Amino acid sequence: MNAEIKPLQGFEKLKFGTQIDLVRENLGVAYKTFKRAPSAEMPCDFFESLGIFTYYKPTGVLEAIEFVSPARPFYSGVSLLEAGVDEIKKILIKHDSDIEETDDGLTSYKLGIGIYAPDADDNPNLPPESVIAFAKDYYD
């Protein structure tokens, strides 16, 4: 599924703030529900055939979307699971000069986009393993 990320909003099919039942209805495919960590307040959904994880606030509304293969998230015309980390970093910096870099990825709080790329230090031309789009208060 192609998904053009709209900063701090989601993407065309899924907007942050959407109720769980509408998220599931909008995606319209089988999903598994589970807690990613024992301490998680809310379970997440994994739509495996789409390569999409959805995360919810305790109020039951969508607050983040994580993309893995076979999903095709885009931002600014770049396919974020196919481009190398260095290329993604350049694109994000054009729109947010204050991105956070860690050993395993990049995060733009201004855009609500993060990438998980644990091997980027060894090879910055590799694509990330996952991409997350999130609402403004997701990391608060």
PDB file of C-alpha atoms in Angstrom:
ATOM      1  CA  MET A   1       0.000   0.000   0.000  1.00  0.00           C
ATOM      2  CA  ASN A   2       1.338   3.415  -0.980  1.00  0.00           C
ATOM      3  CA  ALA A   3       0.936   6.009   1.764  1.00  0.00           C
ATOM      4  CA  GLU A   4       1.948   9.664   1.404  1.00  0.00           C
ATOM      5  CA  ILE A   5       2.631  10.801   4.968  1.00  0.00           C
ATOM      6  CA  LYS A   6       1.073  14.118   5.911  1.00  0.00           C
ATOM      7  CA  PRO A   7       3.088  15.592   8.808  1.00  0.00           C
ATOM      8  CA  LEU A   8       1.401  15.166  12.200  1.00  0.00           C
ATOM      9  CA  GLN A   9      -1.834  14.053  10.473  1.00  0.00           C
ATOM     10  CA  GLY A  10      -1.338  10.477   9.221  1.00  0.00           C
ATOM     11  CA  PHE A  11      -1.983   9.623   5.585  1.00  0.00           C
ATOM     12  CA  GLU A  12      -4.933   9.608   3.200  1.00  0.00           C
ATOM     13  CA  LYS A  13      -6.609   6.445   4.564  1.00  0.00           C
ATOM     14  CA  LEU A  14      -5.785   7.013   8.240  1.00  0.00           C
ATOM     15  CA  LYS A  15      -5.865  10.265  10.202  1.00  0.00           C
ATOM     16  CA  PHE A  16      -4.657  10.612  13.755  1.00  0.00           C
ATOM     17  CA  GLY A  17      -7.574  10.871  16.156  1.00  0.00           C
ATOM     18  CA  THR A  18      -9.613   8.201  14.305  1.00  0.00           C
ATOM     19  CA  GLN A  19     -11.396   5.657  16.534  1.00  0.00           C
ATOM     20  CA  ILE A  20     -10.054   2.073  16.572  1.00  0.00           C
ATOM     21  CA  ASP A  21     -13.114   0.565  14.875  1.00  0.00           C
ATOM     22  CA  LEU A  22     -12.899   3.088  12.020  1.00  0.00           C
ATOM     23  CA  VAL A  23      -9.162   2.437  11.576  1.00  0.00           C
ATOM     24  CA  ARG A  24      -9.880  -1.277  11.195  1.00  0.00           C
ATOM     25  CA  GLU A  25     -12.792  -0.587   8.846  1.00  0.00           C
ATOM     26  CA  ASN A  26     -10.770   1.857   6.709  1.00  0.00           C
ATOM     27  CA  LEU A  27      -7.943  -0.648   6.212  1.00  0.00           C
ATOM     28  CA  GLY A  28     -10.407  -3.473   5.603  1.00  0.00           C
ATOM     29  CA  VAL A  29      -8.034  -6.454   5.961  1.00  0.00           C
ATOM     30  CA  ALA A  30      -7.278  -9.011   8.662  1.00  0.00           C
ATOM     31  CA  TYR A  31      -5.268  -7.816  11.655  1.00  0.00           C
ATOM     32  CA  LYS A  32      -3.771  -9.121  14.886  1.00  0.00           C
ATOM     33  CA  THR A  33      -4.121  -7.222  18.159  1.00  0.00           C
ATOM     34  CA  PHE A  34      -1.396  -7.454  20.822  1.00  0.00           C
ATOM     35  CA  LYS A  35       0.675  -5.443  23.297  1.00  0.00           C
ATOM     36  CA  ARG A  36       4.189  -4.639  22.069  1.00  0.00           C
ATOM     37  CA  ALA A  37       5.366  -4.372  25.666  1.00  0.00           C
ATOM     38  CA  PRO A  38       3.823  -5.639  28.912  1.00  0.00           C
ATOM     39  CA  SER A  39       3.694  -2.060  30.191  1.00  0.00           C
ATOM     40  CA  ALA A  40       1.756  -0.762  27.156  1.00  0.00           C
ATOM     41  CA  GLU A  41      -1.528   0.862  28.140  1.00  0.00           C
ATOM     42  CA  MET A  42      -3.213  -0.060  24.868  1.00  0.00           C
ATOM     43  CA  PRO A  43      -2.744  -2.929  22.454  1.00  0.00           C
ATOM     44  CA  CYS A  44      -1.742  -2.182  18.879  1.00  0.00           C
ATOM     45  CA  ASP A  45      -3.023  -3.712  15.648  1.00  0.00           C
ATOM     46  CA  PHE A  46      -0.811  -5.304  13.005  1.00  0.00           C
ATOM     47  CA  PHE A  47      -2.202  -5.424   9.469  1.00  0.00           C
ATOM     48  CA  GLU A  48       0.416  -7.876   8.206  1.00  0.00           C
ATOM     49  CA  SER A  49      -0.703  -8.000   4.573  1.00  0.00           C
ATOM     50  CA  LEU A  50      -0.315  -4.194   4.396  1.00  0.00           C
ATOM     51  CA  GLY A  51       2.812  -3.890   6.550  1.00  0.00           C
ATOM     52  CA  ILE A  52       1.096  -1.472   8.964  1.00  0.00           C
ATOM     53  CA  PHE A  53       1.066  -1.314  12.762  1.00  0.00           C
ATOM     54  CA  THR A  54      -1.429   1.075  14.359  1.00  0.00           C
ATOM     55  CA  TYR A  55      -0.995   2.525  17.856  1.00  0.00           C
ATOM     56  CA  TYR A  56      -3.737   4.026  19.987  1.00  0.00           C
ATOM     57  CA  LYS A  57      -4.127   6.419  22.900  1.00  0.00           C
ATOM     58  CA  PRO A  58      -5.903   5.135  26.031  1.00  0.00           C
ATOM     59  CA  THR A  59      -8.975   6.984  24.733  1.00  0.00           C
ATOM     60  CA  GLY A  60      -9.061   4.546  21.791  1.00  0.00           C
ATOM     61  CA  VAL A  61      -7.955   6.914  19.020  1.00  0.00           C
ATOM     62  CA  LEU A  62      -5.107   6.500  16.546  1.00  0.00           C
ATOM     63  CA  GLU A  63      -1.878   8.260  17.511  1.00  0.00           C
ATOM     64  CA  ALA A  64       0.813   6.579  15.390  1.00  0.00           C
ATOM     65  CA  ILE A  65       1.297   4.369  12.341  1.00  0.00           C
ATOM     66  CA  GLU A  66       4.381   2.223  11.810  1.00  0.00           C
ATOM     67  CA  PHE A  67       5.203   0.987   8.324  1.00  0.00           C
ATOM     68  CA  VAL A  68       7.221  -2.126   7.444  1.00  0.00           C
ATOM     69  CA  SER A  69       7.528  -4.005   4.166  1.00  0.00           C
ATOM     70  CA  PRO A  70       5.380  -4.423   2.033  1.00  0.00           C
ATOM     71  CA  ALA A  71       4.023  -0.927   2.890  1.00  0.00           C
ATOM     72  CA  ARG A  72       5.353   1.970   0.788  1.00  0.00           C
ATOM     73  CA  PRO A  73       5.295   5.132   2.890  1.00  0.00           C
ATOM     74  CA  PHE A  74       6.356   8.299   1.091  1.00  0.00           C
ATOM     75  CA  TYR A  75       7.317  11.750   2.230  1.00  0.00           C
ATOM     76  CA  SER A  76       8.185  14.587  -0.132  1.00  0.00           C
ATOM     77  CA  GLY A  77       8.128  12.136  -3.047  1.00  0.00           C
ATOM     78  CA  VAL A  78      10.661   9.734  -1.483  1.00  0.00           C
ATOM     79  CA  SER A  79       9.805   6.119  -0.691  1.00  0.00           C
ATOM     80  CA  LEU A  80      10.959   5.911   2.927  1.00  0.00           C
ATOM     81  CA  LEU A  81      11.386   2.116   3.069  1.00  0.00           C
ATOM     82  CA  GLU A  82      13.364   2.034  -0.171  1.00  0.00           C
ATOM     83  CA  ALA A  83      15.658   5.088   0.074  1.00  0.00           C
ATOM     84  CA  GLY A  84      18.907   5.002   1.994  1.00  0.00           C
ATOM     85  CA  VAL A  85      19.090   6.572   5.437  1.00  0.00           C
ATOM     86  CA  ASP A  86      21.405   9.347   4.204  1.00  0.00           C
ATOM     87  CA  GLU A  87      18.906  10.335   1.495  1.00  0.00           C
ATOM     88  CA  ILE A  88      16.033  10.319   4.005  1.00  0.00           C
ATOM     89  CA  LYS A  89      18.061  12.434   6.420  1.00  0.00           C
ATOM     90  CA  LYS A  90      18.620  15.063   3.706  1.00  0.00           C
ATOM     91  CA  ILE A  91      14.895  15.196   2.922  1.00  0.00           C
ATOM     92  CA  LEU A  92      13.897  15.502   6.574  1.00  0.00           C
ATOM     93  CA  ILE A  93      16.494  18.209   7.272  1.00  0.00           C
ATOM     94  CA  LYS A  94      15.055  20.304   4.406  1.00  0.00           C
ATOM     95  CA  HIS A  95      11.808  20.486   6.376  1.00  0.00           C
ATOM     96  CA  ASP A  96      13.159  20.278   9.934  1.00  0.00           C
ATOM     97  CA  SER A  97      16.694  21.383  10.779  1.00  0.00           C
ATOM     98  CA  ASP A  98      16.270  19.994  14.304  1.00  0.00           C
ATOM     99  CA  ILE A  99      15.990  16.236  13.668  1.00  0.00           C
ATOM    100  CA  GLU A 100      17.137  13.907  16.418  1.00  0.00           C
ATOM    101  CA  GLU A 101      19.738  11.302  15.466  1.00  0.00           C
ATOM    102  CA  THR A 102      20.325   8.179  17.543  1.00  0.00           C
ATOM    103  CA  ASP A 103      22.336   4.991  17.080  1.00  0.00           C
ATOM    104  CA  ASP A 104      19.344   3.309  15.489  1.00  0.00           C
ATOM    105  CA  GLY A 105      17.534   6.022  13.546  1.00  0.00           C
ATOM    106  CA  LEU A 106      16.233   9.538  13.032  1.00  0.00           C
ATOM    107  CA  THR A 107      13.220  11.396  14.366  1.00  0.00           C
ATOM    108  CA  SER A 108      11.610  14.659  13.297  1.00  0.00           C
ATOM    109  CA  TYR A 109       9.201  15.787  16.010  1.00  0.00           C
ATOM    110  CA  LYS A 110       8.196  18.764  13.861  1.00  0.00           C
ATOM    111  CA  LEU A 111       7.101  16.459  10.997  1.00  0.00           C
ATOM    112  CA  GLY A 112       5.966  13.517  13.120  1.00  0.00           C
ATOM    113  CA  ILE A 113       8.204  11.088  11.209  1.00  0.00           C
ATOM    114  CA  GLY A 114      10.812   8.667  12.501  1.00  0.00           C
ATOM    115  CA  ILE A 115      12.867   5.902  10.974  1.00  0.00           C
ATOM    116  CA  TYR A 116      14.323   2.798  12.610  1.00  0.00           C
ATOM    117  CA  ALA A 117      17.609   1.871  10.979  1.00  0.00           C
ATOM    118  CA  PRO A 118      19.879  -0.069  13.345  1.00  0.00           C
ATOM    119  CA  ASP A 119      22.486  -0.757  10.623  1.00  0.00           C
ATOM    120  CA  ALA A 120      22.773   2.830   9.355  1.00  0.00           C
ATOM    121  CA  ASP A 121      26.086   3.444  11.132  1.00  0.00           C
ATOM    122  CA  ASP A 122      27.677   0.599   9.160  1.00  0.00           C
ATOM    123  CA  ASN A 123      25.977   1.427   5.871  1.00  0.00           C
ATOM    124  CA  PRO A 124      24.062   4.727   5.565  1.00  0.00           C
ATOM    125  CA  ASN A 125      22.876   3.722   2.077  1.00  0.00           C
ATOM    126  CA  LEU A 126      20.713   0.930   3.492  1.00  0.00           C
ATOM    127  CA  PRO A 127      16.983   1.631   3.809  1.00  0.00           C
ATOM    128  CA  PRO A 128      15.410   1.669   7.285  1.00  0.00           C
ATOM    129  CA  GLU A 129      13.643  -1.362   8.727  1.00  0.00           C
ATOM    130  CA  SER A 130      10.583   0.677   9.652  1.00  0.00           C
ATOM    131  CA  VAL A 131       9.081   4.146   9.462  1.00  0.00           C
ATOM    132  CA  ILE A 132       6.742   5.685  12.010  1.00  0.00           C
ATOM    133  CA  ALA A 133       4.348   8.587  11.485  1.00  0.00           C
ATOM    134  CA  PHE A 134       3.002  10.049  14.691  1.00  0.00           C
ATOM    135  CA  ALA A 135       0.729  12.714  16.161  1.00  0.00           C
ATOM    136  CA  LYS A 136       2.155  15.804  17.830  1.00  0.00           C
ATOM    137  CA  ASP A 137       1.908  14.540  21.402  1.00  0.00           C
ATOM    138  CA  TYR A 138       2.950  10.917  20.761  1.00  0.00           C
ATOM    139  CA  TYR A 139       6.308  11.167  22.541  1.00  0.00           C
ATOM    140  CA  ASP A 140       5.143  13.431  25.395  1.00  0.00           C
TER     141      ASP A 140
END
